[in-house]
Amino acid sequence: MQKVVWTSLSVKYCLFLAAIFHFGTATAKEGMWLPPKLKEQEKEMKAQGLQIAIDRIYNEKGTGLNNAIVLFGKGCTGEIISPKGLILTNHHCGYGSAQALSSPEKDYFANGYWAKNHQEELPCKGLTVTFIRRIEDVTDRILTGIDDTLRDAVRDSIIKVRTTAVEAEIAKATGMDANIKPFFKGNQFWVAISETYRDIRFVGFPPNGIGAFGGDVENWMWPRHTGDFSIFRVYAGADNKPADYAPTNKPYDAPQYFNINISGYKEGDFTMVYGFPGTTNQYISSFALKHVYSIADPISIEARTRKLDVWTKYMTGSRDIFIKYTSKRAGVANGWKKWQGEVLGLKLNNATGKKQNYEKNFQKWADAQRTLPYAADLLPGMRAAAEGADKVVYEDQYIKEAVFGIELVQQGAAAERILSVMRLKIDARKMQDTLAKTIAAQEAFYKNYDPSTDRDVFKTLMTLYFNKCSETLPAYYIDAYKAHNQDIAAWADAIYKNSIFATVEQFKSWAATATQTDSARIANDPAFRLYDAVAQNRKQKILPALNTFTTNMRYMERLYMKAQMEKEKNKIFYPDANLTLRLTYGQIKGLDPDGPAKYSYQTTLGDAMALDDPNSEIFKVPAKLKELYNKKDYGRWGVNGTMPLAFIASNHTSGGNSGSPVLNAKGELIGTNFDRAYEGTMSDYYYDPARCRNISVDIRYTLFIIEKFGGAGWLIDEMNILKK
Ligand code: ARG
Ligand code: ASP
């Protein structure tokens, strides 16, 4: 008797302990939350450590921290870090601006750039930043009276009319921009009321030896040693409102900016990332997911492996080609590596098995309920649609990655543009003018192009396409192949010798005397024919089925999303990322307990020094940084003789979160987000708290580089820096 009582007591005690334990080490949670819905997260965030009011993070009065965040350019995030509109973002987000401002005499990638005063802040043509002032639910205004099962073609046209009207009305009432986007696969609509500033200036940029340290080798990986940050400034007109560039514009008077905390953090500390994640797909079926990991990702990886092999070979052999292809290579390799991590992560996590279990449950519920008459048909419908589309999805992926992966084929699209100008019915003078402009626009392409490299890419990618899509090859391809004795290499050699578009010399010598009567010549050019043949083939044999599939799938996925939310009425769902402002929260956390490696949550400058390789383009530590390291000259940014560099945490981020502020429990800035760990790149489809980590530059490293390396302490004087 005694014993039994004791046992049941101890069980209760253990449960009690477990509850405390769980509470104390609150587990990371997936989710990218809409700021106006954060109140629903308040309890959990407070339990995990949040120390400020939700109202401080976002409110309708214009005094929230959302006013200190910008959509930077087309797909990054930046944060305001001083009352004078200073922006902190990633190095790789400022890369395009740096490239545009750089020249052989002013090579900002090699030497960095540090403005010494406002006059030295350089205007960046075309760069904009957007502040989100308010976000509102307009679902009722967009969807009222529209039946769920209305097909998307009709539904979309109604929605478009309403969206335009509501946006115009809100823009008029607020004097700001209004942009409505669909959420939860079109089951909700929210408007973002925003202001876009268009005079943005380049202020601070570390050289690649810091800002891109580790390059593609360390990309998507932890541990990491990249000082991936750069500094810009918002300029405004006399009224502090957006204005076109003018020398008389003034630094933006920022009503909200981030305080910076340099007292450090430890494992388990609460963190938040506030920014603009681009695209995620958390709620799709196992069938749609299968297209990702068994068709799209593997084909892209296969084609890009071949292309990168060729590029690397040529880039290693020639400095000129290296410079031409560096930026392109970074883009191609970024996706290539991410998808490999994604396929691996989905497999390690048995994401498909988990989705299938979920689907079994869903089906049981759907069969039993009566509220949504269509629910029971969704999974069987999506399954049939996905399986029926396997073949076209496969073919299309090879066309996109293998055929269009050849630069000369892409030039065929340019040829088509030139051809369409030639076919315009305009007078001769206007024709010559338009033609000259179209041709001139094309010349820029050759600046970063090497025909020998691309010819070898043609050989390997065309071989791949012939092997994998032999049943659907365009007739022109088969004929040309036969005409060259079924030798793809010989075919390639002939094309690159003959096409106007194959070399800059061939293009320029043609362009110098180009007239409208050349249209026959363009229409017969191999670059144009390669492009046109595959484009027509795609239009006839692939797109009809593919479009039917995507239209059907989109319809069913919208209803499936709605049904999932109906099934779990008490669960708080978060919408997939769509480049709107979101907040995610988690903890500073090493890659450990049941993850694949026992990595600490932090790296230091010493770790970067250990990788220093003077013979490597990407692992060469700049001399001045070495000097600072050797003298341990860290100023107020070091900690007991070490310099913190990067850290990881369990915040649920995605592409677009690059440059996002990483905040502590008080909403103070402790770092800048720039990447995710390899093991967790599948978080766009499936978030696993044991494996998914966001990677950030430690703010102390950023400040150290600005002050001690860049000698730009005047920027730090503008900031509000807190210790504790
Ligand atoms: N993987 C990061 C992102 O998706 C960083 C990319 C830039 N860095 C690089 N080594 N390519 O944007
Ligand atoms: N590196 C990504 C970006 O540029 C961030 C990520 O995918 O985690 O947005």
XYZ file of C-alpha atoms and ligand atoms in Angstrom:
745
model
C 0.000 0.000 0.000
C 2.568 2.393 1.219
C 4.660 1.729 -1.843
C 1.868 2.299 -4.297
C 1.025 5.639 -2.770
C 4.647 6.612 -2.839
C 4.960 5.621 -6.490
C 1.939 7.571 -7.585
C 3.205 10.536 -5.648
C 6.590 10.292 -7.297
C 4.937 10.093 -10.678
C 3.064 13.262 -9.894
C 6.252 14.824 -8.652
C 8.048 13.879 -11.860
C 5.259 15.339 -13.938
C 5.484 18.462 -11.846
C 9.222 18.617 -12.407
C 8.737 17.961 -16.088
C 6.330 20.849 -16.253
C 8.814 23.173 -14.573
C 11.608 21.891 -16.723
C 9.573 22.471 -19.832
C 8.669 25.922 -18.676
C 12.257 26.800 -17.820
C 13.736 25.647 -21.109
C 10.810 26.563 -23.267
C 11.300 24.841 -26.577
C 11.811 26.711 -29.793
C 8.698 27.239 -31.753
C 8.087 27.672 -35.435
C 6.149 30.626 -36.718
C 6.501 33.928 -38.540
C 3.916 36.090 -36.890
C 2.040 39.036 -38.278
C 2.792 42.031 -36.029
C -0.880 42.966 -35.430
C -1.529 39.386 -34.259
C 1.329 39.303 -31.736
C -1.030 39.790 -28.811
C -1.997 36.150 -29.348
C 1.627 35.187 -28.701
C 2.116 37.423 -25.704
C 1.687 34.771 -23.033
C 4.124 32.413 -24.647
C 6.643 35.114 -25.461
C 6.550 36.392 -21.891
C 6.973 32.841 -20.617
C 10.028 32.484 -22.797
C 11.523 35.727 -21.550
C 10.118 38.736 -23.418
C 10.459 41.802 -21.187
C 8.705 44.499 -23.180
C 5.086 45.118 -24.040
C 3.809 43.753 -27.340
C 2.693 47.306 -27.978
C 6.309 48.381 -28.131
C 7.003 45.875 -30.916
C 4.015 46.955 -32.970
C 1.113 49.327 -32.501
C -1.296 51.362 -34.571
C -0.144 54.698 -33.194
C 3.117 54.765 -35.108
C 5.388 54.363 -32.074
C 6.271 50.688 -32.500
C 9.623 49.181 -33.448
C 8.158 48.249 -36.843
C 8.988 51.859 -37.753
C 12.682 51.045 -37.319
C 12.643 48.242 -39.902
C 12.810 48.475 -43.669
C 12.345 46.249 -46.648
C 15.782 46.868 -48.130
C 15.844 46.857 -51.936
C 13.771 44.097 -53.462
C 14.275 41.255 -51.026
C 16.328 42.009 -47.917
C 15.653 43.564 -44.537
C 17.422 46.473 -42.850
C 17.142 48.175 -39.461
C 17.469 51.810 -38.418
C 20.201 52.153 -35.803
C 20.414 55.893 -35.198
C 18.093 58.909 -34.995
C 19.688 60.078 -38.252
C 18.435 57.237 -40.399
C 21.487 54.994 -40.400
C 20.594 51.548 -41.796
C 22.293 48.277 -40.922
C 21.858 45.372 -43.336
C 23.924 42.477 -44.735
C 27.039 42.763 -46.847
C 25.403 40.465 -49.423
C 22.368 42.769 -49.465
C 24.574 45.793 -50.180
C 26.589 43.892 -52.783
C 24.727 45.202 -55.815
C 25.095 48.815 -54.687
C 28.794 48.259 -53.989
C 29.246 46.760 -57.443
C 27.526 49.710 -59.112
C 29.731 52.191 -57.226
C 32.959 50.226 -57.645
C 35.525 50.587 -60.408
C 39.070 49.253 -60.808
C 40.327 52.464 -59.140
C 37.717 52.304 -56.400
C 37.397 48.613 -55.679
C 35.133 48.452 -52.636
C 35.176 44.640 -52.601
C 38.936 44.614 -52.190
C 39.289 47.681 -49.986
C 35.950 48.315 -48.336
C 34.383 51.766 -48.053
C 33.932 54.019 -45.033
C 32.413 57.472 -45.432
C 34.152 59.957 -43.168
C 31.281 62.453 -43.196
C 27.860 63.019 -44.776
C 29.442 64.377 -47.979
C 31.127 61.038 -48.534
C 27.859 59.105 -48.298
C 27.316 57.966 -51.892
C 23.868 57.959 -53.561
C 22.732 54.503 -54.753
C 20.732 54.837 -57.919
C 17.550 52.775 -57.879
C 17.855 51.608 -54.282
C 14.777 52.067 -52.096
C 13.753 51.206 -48.550
C 10.193 50.743 -47.359
C 8.828 51.350 -43.853
C 5.670 49.503 -42.827
C 3.652 51.970 -40.783
C 0.525 49.887 -40.234
C -0.953 46.514 -41.148
C -4.693 45.840 -41.231
C -6.973 42.928 -41.895
C -9.133 43.730 -44.928
C -10.411 40.197 -45.509
C -14.048 41.224 -45.146
C -13.738 43.975 -47.705
C -12.095 41.649 -50.221
C -13.937 38.362 -49.724
C -17.462 39.199 -48.607
C -20.056 37.388 -50.700
C -17.502 35.247 -52.536
C -18.202 31.567 -52.134
C -15.177 29.457 -51.157
C -15.666 27.094 -54.015
C -15.785 29.783 -56.692
C -13.016 28.892 -59.152
C -9.952 31.090 -59.052
C -10.230 32.664 -62.491
C -13.517 34.357 -61.591
C -12.609 34.793 -57.938
C -9.310 36.491 -58.841
C -10.963 38.989 -61.129
C -13.436 40.024 -58.432
C -10.623 40.245 -55.888
C -8.522 42.347 -58.200
C -11.236 44.951 -58.645
C -11.872 45.150 -54.899
C -8.167 45.230 -54.037
C -7.510 48.135 -56.372
C -10.423 50.098 -54.938
C -9.532 49.462 -51.292
C -5.861 50.266 -51.884
C -6.767 53.537 -53.572
C -9.113 54.484 -50.778
C -6.566 53.758 -48.027
C -3.766 55.492 -49.903
C -5.934 58.576 -50.263
C -6.954 58.592 -46.618
C -3.434 58.070 -45.245
C -1.271 59.827 -47.812
C 0.864 56.690 -47.882
C 1.148 53.626 -50.084
C -1.296 50.772 -49.553
C -0.523 47.256 -50.684
C -2.904 44.330 -50.198
C -1.608 40.783 -50.290
C -3.237 37.363 -49.869
C -2.414 35.333 -46.746
C -3.147 31.717 -45.856
C -3.265 30.840 -49.553
C -5.885 33.458 -50.319
C -8.188 32.886 -47.332
C -7.252 36.222 -45.775
C -6.171 39.612 -47.081
C -4.121 42.192 -45.231
C -3.060 45.668 -46.252
C 0.366 47.119 -45.492
C 0.414 50.895 -45.265
C 3.910 51.986 -46.096
C 6.334 54.702 -47.097
C 9.131 54.111 -49.603
C 12.238 56.284 -49.446
C 14.289 56.548 -52.610
C 17.371 58.558 -51.695
C 19.527 55.927 -50.015
C 23.268 56.367 -49.592
C 26.198 54.020 -49.225
C 28.035 54.617 -45.952
C 30.087 51.650 -44.793
C 31.130 48.415 -46.459
C 33.782 45.996 -45.181
C 36.038 44.388 -47.796
C 35.141 40.871 -48.942
C 37.845 39.487 -46.636
C 35.438 40.349 -43.793
C 31.977 40.770 -45.341
C 32.135 37.642 -47.509
C 34.744 35.697 -45.520
C 34.367 31.965 -46.164
C 32.452 32.661 -49.402
C 30.436 29.835 -50.864
C 32.375 27.257 -48.868
C 30.910 28.429 -45.573
C 27.618 29.597 -47.071
C 24.568 27.911 -45.465
C 26.770 26.502 -42.748
C 27.536 26.741 -39.111
C 30.128 27.376 -37.678
C 30.479 30.615 -39.606
C 32.921 33.537 -39.599
C 31.459 36.165 -41.924
C 31.108 39.833 -40.996
C 28.108 39.935 -43.321
C 27.030 43.551 -42.744
C 27.002 46.915 -44.498
C 25.781 50.403 -43.637
C 23.543 52.788 -45.556
C 21.564 55.927 -44.720
C 18.056 57.096 -45.577
C 17.789 60.626 -46.891
C 14.547 62.608 -46.977
C 13.207 65.888 -48.304
C 12.868 68.998 -46.127
C 9.562 67.625 -44.782
C 11.254 64.322 -43.779
C 9.165 62.567 -46.443
C 10.394 60.437 -49.360
C 12.074 62.444 -52.114
C 14.061 61.801 -55.278
C 17.797 62.133 -54.858
C 18.896 65.728 -54.344
C 22.111 67.099 -52.843
C 19.932 69.199 -50.539
C 18.118 66.189 -49.038
C 18.763 65.574 -45.356
C 19.461 62.491 -43.287
C 16.087 61.033 -42.351
C 14.943 62.103 -38.908
C 14.023 58.648 -37.567
C 11.154 58.576 -35.069
C 12.100 55.008 -34.090
C 15.471 53.308 -34.108
C 17.041 50.367 -32.318
C 19.063 50.723 -29.166
C 22.097 48.493 -29.283
C 22.993 46.176 -26.441
C 26.588 44.995 -26.140
C 26.346 43.140 -22.853
C 26.200 39.804 -24.665
C 23.950 36.767 -24.382
C 24.118 33.174 -23.342
C 22.595 29.930 -24.473
C 18.860 29.830 -23.819
C 18.371 33.603 -23.951
C 15.201 34.834 -25.618
C 15.621 36.372 -29.090
C 13.413 37.773 -31.811
C 14.001 38.396 -35.512
C 11.890 41.109 -37.106
C 11.887 41.366 -40.902
C 10.649 40.281 -44.309
C 10.792 36.516 -44.949
C 10.107 35.874 -48.648
C 8.478 32.519 -49.367
C 7.630 29.462 -47.298
C 5.242 26.574 -47.823
C 4.465 24.971 -44.484
C 0.949 23.700 -45.131
C 1.232 21.865 -48.438
C 0.348 18.211 -48.861
C 2.860 15.369 -48.913
C 2.177 15.120 -52.654
C 3.192 18.688 -53.360
C 6.201 18.278 -51.078
C 7.235 15.247 -53.090
C 7.561 17.426 -56.190
C 10.041 19.547 -54.270
C 12.377 16.886 -52.915
C 12.054 14.295 -55.653
C 11.797 16.437 -58.793
C 12.535 20.152 -58.537
C 15.421 20.098 -56.068
C 17.335 17.093 -57.488
C 17.078 18.342 -61.082
C 18.246 21.831 -60.119
C 21.111 20.366 -58.100
C 22.116 18.052 -60.949
C 22.135 20.783 -63.595
C 23.866 23.313 -61.349
C 26.540 20.837 -60.289
C 27.504 20.481 -63.956
C 27.413 24.184 -64.600
C 29.380 25.079 -61.472
C 32.028 22.484 -62.338
C 32.611 24.168 -65.679
C 32.519 27.671 -64.233
C 34.954 26.745 -61.465
C 37.371 25.228 -63.967
C 37.436 28.378 -66.080
C 37.402 30.748 -63.103
C 40.405 29.025 -61.588
C 42.267 29.340 -64.873
C 41.691 33.027 -65.518
C 41.449 36.097 -63.316
C 39.376 37.816 -65.970
C 36.800 35.020 -66.011
C 36.920 34.867 -62.233
C 35.830 38.487 -61.976
C 33.196 38.062 -64.661
C 31.550 35.080 -63.015
C 31.989 35.754 -59.276
C 28.622 37.336 -58.704
C 26.754 34.945 -61.017
C 28.450 32.007 -59.373
C 27.349 33.190 -55.924
C 23.729 33.295 -57.062
C 23.750 29.890 -58.750
C 25.662 28.247 -55.908
C 23.409 29.753 -53.239
C 20.327 27.868 -54.445
C 22.375 24.785 -55.329
C 23.640 24.415 -51.778
C 20.402 25.341 -50.084
C 18.442 22.668 -51.959
C 20.959 20.008 -51.012
C 20.485 20.910 -47.361
C 16.739 20.975 -47.917
C 16.527 17.489 -49.446
C 18.738 16.126 -46.687
C 16.774 17.821 -43.915
C 13.394 16.690 -45.249
C 14.690 13.141 -45.390
C 16.384 13.151 -41.971
C 13.164 14.410 -40.463
C 10.930 12.016 -42.352
C 8.888 15.041 -43.291
C 6.851 12.979 -45.746
C 5.968 10.353 -43.150
C 4.905 13.052 -40.740
C 2.796 14.751 -43.354
C 1.183 11.430 -44.288
C 0.193 10.828 -40.664
C -1.217 14.299 -40.469
C -3.138 13.653 -43.676
C -4.620 10.417 -42.338
C -5.962 12.358 -39.409
C -7.207 15.122 -41.585
C -9.062 12.669 -43.805
C -10.759 11.083 -40.821
C -11.923 14.482 -39.670
C -12.938 15.538 -43.172
C -15.036 12.418 -43.688
C -16.861 12.948 -40.404
C -17.566 16.702 -40.479
C -20.345 18.549 -42.304
C -19.285 22.208 -42.265
C -17.034 22.073 -45.306
C -18.622 19.761 -47.843
C -15.566 19.838 -50.113
C -13.007 18.882 -47.431
C -13.150 15.127 -47.885
C -12.255 15.385 -51.566
C -9.189 17.567 -51.139
C -6.435 15.080 -50.369
C -7.506 12.558 -53.019
C -7.845 15.455 -55.477
C -4.411 16.888 -54.721
C -2.866 13.459 -54.901
C -4.331 12.761 -58.328
C -3.365 16.206 -59.597
C 0.214 15.960 -58.337
C 0.781 12.454 -59.621
C -0.729 13.359 -62.958
C 1.694 16.272 -63.267
C 4.924 14.482 -62.339
C 6.031 14.273 -65.919
C 5.450 17.898 -66.908
C 6.959 19.202 -63.689
C 10.012 17.093 -64.444
C 10.298 18.241 -68.055
C 9.794 21.857 -67.160
C 12.455 21.760 -64.477
C 14.997 20.418 -66.985
C 14.079 23.157 -69.417
C 14.447 25.839 -66.766
C 17.692 24.589 -65.255
C 19.457 22.775 -68.108
C 18.357 24.550 -71.290
C 17.854 28.048 -69.877
C 20.937 27.459 -67.731
C 22.964 28.043 -70.904
C 23.694 31.737 -71.261
C 23.565 31.696 -75.046
C 20.040 30.274 -74.930
C 19.070 33.120 -72.635
C 20.544 35.438 -75.239
C 18.022 33.892 -77.595
C 15.376 35.672 -75.528
C 17.208 38.929 -76.183
C 17.247 38.041 -79.871
C 13.501 37.631 -79.696
C 13.156 41.116 -78.226
C 15.256 42.563 -81.018
C 13.219 40.666 -83.559
C 9.960 41.960 -82.167
C 11.260 45.527 -82.453
C 12.141 44.841 -86.090
C 8.599 43.713 -86.714
C 7.024 46.860 -85.285
C 5.143 48.988 -87.744
C 6.882 52.292 -87.063
C 8.614 54.783 -89.310
C 12.226 54.246 -90.319
C 13.784 56.847 -88.029
C 11.882 55.668 -85.009
C 12.775 52.104 -85.917
C 16.477 52.840 -86.057
C 16.228 54.595 -82.732
C 14.310 51.830 -80.950
C 16.537 49.185 -82.446
C 19.688 50.978 -81.326
C 18.318 51.243 -77.780
C 17.339 47.569 -77.651
C 20.746 46.524 -78.905
C 22.570 48.830 -76.502
C 20.608 47.351 -73.603
C 22.019 43.996 -74.649
C 25.657 44.961 -74.639
C 25.886 45.089 -70.853
C 25.391 41.336 -70.770
C 28.782 40.696 -72.392
C 30.638 42.497 -69.617
C 30.264 39.419 -67.438
C 30.273 36.643 -70.013
C 32.898 34.325 -71.459
C 32.047 32.366 -74.630
C 34.471 29.471 -74.050
C 33.064 28.924 -70.597
C 29.507 29.029 -71.861
C 30.303 26.724 -74.778
C 31.419 24.064 -72.330
C 28.325 24.678 -70.237
C 26.306 24.124 -73.417
C 28.047 20.807 -74.004
C 27.352 19.428 -70.559
C 23.855 20.831 -70.041
C 22.606 19.987 -73.524
C 23.869 16.432 -73.052
C 21.923 16.286 -69.802
C 18.779 17.573 -71.485
C 19.070 15.081 -74.353
C 19.533 12.207 -71.909
C 16.727 13.148 -69.558
C 14.069 14.468 -71.912
C 14.676 12.375 -75.025
C 10.957 11.906 -75.719
C 10.042 15.557 -75.871
C 13.001 17.221 -77.562
C 12.098 20.059 -79.932
C 12.360 19.049 -83.598
C 14.952 21.763 -84.228
C 17.210 20.249 -81.568
C 16.991 16.778 -83.071
C 17.655 18.062 -86.586
C 20.633 20.140 -85.516
C 22.010 17.245 -83.517
C 21.723 14.922 -86.485
C 23.254 17.522 -88.777
C 26.345 17.425 -86.557
C 26.751 13.656 -86.641
C 25.000 13.301 -83.294
C 27.907 15.022 -81.646
C 26.831 17.683 -79.145
C 30.366 19.041 -78.861
C 30.603 19.600 -82.613
C 27.158 21.197 -82.591
C 28.270 23.537 -79.774
C 31.460 24.509 -81.581
C 29.486 25.426 -84.689
C 26.956 27.489 -82.770
C 29.493 29.528 -80.840
C 31.377 30.140 -84.029
C 28.356 31.292 -86.003
C 25.858 32.948 -83.717
C 25.821 36.733 -83.644
C 25.109 36.451 -79.961
C 27.932 34.072 -79.032
C 30.723 36.601 -78.519
C 30.912 40.305 -77.812
C 32.922 40.813 -81.019
C 30.359 39.026 -83.164
C 27.534 40.923 -81.513
C 29.206 44.325 -81.802
C 30.217 43.907 -85.406
C 26.650 42.982 -86.266
C 25.178 45.729 -84.071
C 27.326 48.420 -85.693
C 25.407 48.119 -88.940
C 22.170 46.534 -87.773
C 19.046 47.478 -89.678
C 15.495 46.288 -89.812
C 16.263 44.142 -92.840
C 18.434 41.926 -90.632
C 15.338 40.266 -89.223
C 15.849 37.146 -91.351
C 19.369 36.875 -90.081
C 18.246 37.068 -86.451
C 15.409 34.634 -87.051
C 17.931 32.119 -88.370
C 20.558 32.736 -85.736
C 21.212 29.566 -83.706
C 20.815 31.409 -80.384
C 17.367 32.583 -81.389
C 16.393 29.207 -82.806
C 17.562 27.333 -79.728
C 15.519 29.615 -77.547
C 12.496 29.794 -79.776
C 12.323 26.045 -80.380
C 12.340 25.187 -76.698
C 9.971 28.040 -75.848
C 7.473 26.874 -78.480
C 7.853 23.281 -77.416
C 7.197 24.275 -73.847
C 4.163 26.289 -74.866
C 2.663 23.404 -76.804
C 3.650 20.305 -74.904
C 4.224 21.366 -71.321
C 2.543 24.577 -70.294
C -1.083 23.575 -71.001
C -0.844 20.600 -68.627
C 1.369 22.466 -66.182
C -0.973 25.441 -66.009
C -4.004 23.246 -65.508
C -2.147 21.514 -62.706
C -1.052 24.707 -60.946
C -4.500 26.258 -61.274
C -6.174 23.166 -59.811
C -3.592 22.802 -57.116
C -3.849 26.419 -56.108
C -7.600 26.046 -55.777
C -7.392 22.886 -53.715
C -4.554 24.202 -51.558
C -6.592 27.275 -50.696
C -9.499 25.094 -49.572
C -7.117 22.703 -47.815
C -5.623 25.611 -45.867
C -9.090 26.740 -44.839
C -10.052 23.210 -43.835
C -6.879 22.743 -41.779
C -7.716 25.906 -39.866
C -11.304 24.781 -39.424
C -10.177 21.410 -38.108
C -7.932 22.929 -35.454
C -9.994 25.858 -34.375
C -7.973 26.451 -31.215
C -4.582 26.406 -32.814
C -3.016 29.733 -33.724
C -1.828 29.429 -37.307
C 0.796 31.665 -38.867
C 0.602 32.538 -42.556
C 3.301 31.396 -44.979
C 5.964 33.998 -45.670
C 5.108 36.405 -48.509
C 7.640 39.208 -48.113
C 5.493 40.978 -45.536
C 6.727 42.097 -42.117
C 6.888 39.276 -39.560
C 8.287 38.593 -36.146
C 9.685 35.248 -35.096
C 11.001 34.327 -31.654
C 13.236 31.658 -30.211
C 16.386 31.174 -28.172
C 20.130 31.438 -28.553
C 20.959 27.795 -29.042
C 23.875 25.674 -30.222
C 23.317 22.951 -32.762
C 23.045 20.253 -30.276
C 20.951 18.099 -28.268
C 19.561 15.706 -30.846
C 20.859 17.573 -33.842
C 23.721 16.256 -35.867
C 26.694 18.099 -34.401
C 27.749 19.515 -31.066
C 28.347 23.051 -32.195
C 28.515 25.904 -29.785
C 26.182 28.832 -30.312
C 29.018 31.279 -30.924
C 32.158 31.856 -33.008
C 34.959 34.358 -32.394
C 37.524 36.264 -34.419
C 40.063 33.709 -33.175
C 38.098 30.987 -35.024
C 38.289 33.051 -38.224
C 42.039 33.552 -37.706
C 42.480 29.808 -37.448
C 41.061 29.529 -40.980
C 43.282 32.270 -42.402
C 44.829 31.214 -45.715
C 46.790 33.878 -47.591
C 46.515 31.802 -50.791
C 42.752 31.561 -50.711
C 40.528 34.192 -52.223
C 37.857 33.603 -49.599
C 39.800 32.666 -46.469
C 42.365 35.443 -46.583
C 42.075 37.606 -43.457
C 42.862 41.278 -44.292
C 46.228 42.460 -42.916
C 44.710 45.217 -40.830
C 42.307 42.822 -39.156
C 45.183 40.475 -38.326
C 47.023 43.353 -36.756
C 44.033 44.255 -34.579
C 43.707 40.613 -33.632
C 47.374 40.270 -32.728
C 47.237 43.369 -30.546
C 43.860 42.305 -29.145
C 42.839 45.853 -29.976
C 39.111 45.300 -29.596
C 38.174 48.575 -27.902
C 35.020 48.287 -25.857
C 33.627 45.536 -28.061
C 35.760 42.558 -26.939
C 35.047 40.291 -23.994
C 38.004 39.260 -21.860
C 40.407 39.326 -24.782
C 38.133 37.608 -27.300
C 36.059 39.127 -30.050
C 32.616 37.522 -30.527
C 31.845 37.186 -34.238
C 28.652 35.244 -35.066
C 25.972 33.287 -33.231
C 23.030 31.006 -33.889
C 19.523 30.859 -32.493
C 16.327 28.956 -33.106
C 14.379 31.721 -34.820
C 12.246 30.603 -37.752
C 13.600 32.670 -40.639
C 13.729 32.472 -44.408
C 15.262 34.109 -47.470
C 14.466 37.820 -47.169
C 15.277 37.810 -43.460
C 18.818 38.650 -44.483
C 19.751 41.850 -42.719
C 16.968 41.514 -40.137
C 17.554 42.825 -36.624
C 18.117 40.148 -34.007
C 16.729 41.437 -30.726
C 17.030 40.516 -27.062
C 14.176 40.273 -24.558
C 14.067 44.062 -24.292
C 13.871 44.622 -28.029
C 17.490 45.823 -28.202
C 19.739 44.972 -31.103
C 22.260 42.175 -30.513
C 22.964 41.078 -34.083
C 22.067 41.039 -37.763
C 20.573 37.904 -39.298
C 22.164 36.604 -42.506
C 21.752 32.878 -43.041
C 20.622 29.456 -41.816
C 22.453 26.258 -40.936
C 22.669 23.542 -43.608
C 20.862 20.948 -41.495
C 17.875 23.240 -41.250
C 17.351 24.848 -44.643
C 14.233 22.683 -45.035
C 12.529 25.059 -42.590
C 10.743 26.648 -45.554
C 8.663 23.444 -45.630
C 9.238 21.860 -42.290
C 10.625 23.456 -39.133
C 12.481 21.209 -36.712
C 13.578 22.878 -33.473
C 16.486 20.465 -33.108
C 17.993 21.318 -36.482
C 16.819 24.734 -37.651
C 19.054 27.656 -36.765
C 19.335 31.218 -37.993
C 22.847 32.660 -38.209
C 23.662 36.248 -37.215
C 26.636 38.595 -37.049
C 27.248 39.686 -33.481
C 26.610 43.434 -33.180
C 29.874 43.786 -31.237
C 31.821 42.483 -34.231
C 29.992 44.932 -36.487
C 30.816 47.854 -34.188
C 34.434 46.691 -33.817
C 34.871 46.552 -37.596
C 33.245 49.972 -38.064
C 35.372 51.627 -35.401
C 38.706 49.831 -35.333
C 38.957 48.479 -38.876
C 37.010 51.132 -40.787
C 38.004 54.089 -38.634
C 34.403 55.309 -38.830
C 33.818 55.946 -35.125
C 31.739 58.996 -36.023
C 28.948 56.600 -37.005
C 29.054 54.950 -33.610
C 28.639 58.336 -31.930
C 25.171 58.541 -33.488
C 24.047 55.246 -31.972
C 22.591 54.566 -28.572
C 24.744 51.824 -27.090
C 23.775 50.107 -23.871
C 25.737 47.806 -21.663
C 23.247 45.856 -19.478
N 22.848 31.866 -47.919
C 22.586 33.231 -47.633
C 21.275 33.669 -48.315
O 20.565 32.883 -48.830
C 23.713 34.119 -47.960
C 24.060 34.260 -49.419
C 25.220 35.151 -49.696
N 26.477 34.522 -49.393
C 27.173 33.734 -50.269
N 28.290 33.178 -49.878
N 26.751 33.534 -51.488
O 21.071 34.712 -48.842
N 20.588 34.301 -46.664
C 19.166 34.495 -46.728
C 18.784 35.861 -47.281
O 19.538 36.470 -48.024
C 18.538 34.243 -45.404
C 18.089 32.819 -45.263
O 17.691 32.225 -46.269
O 18.090 32.329 -44.132
O 17.695 36.338 -47.096
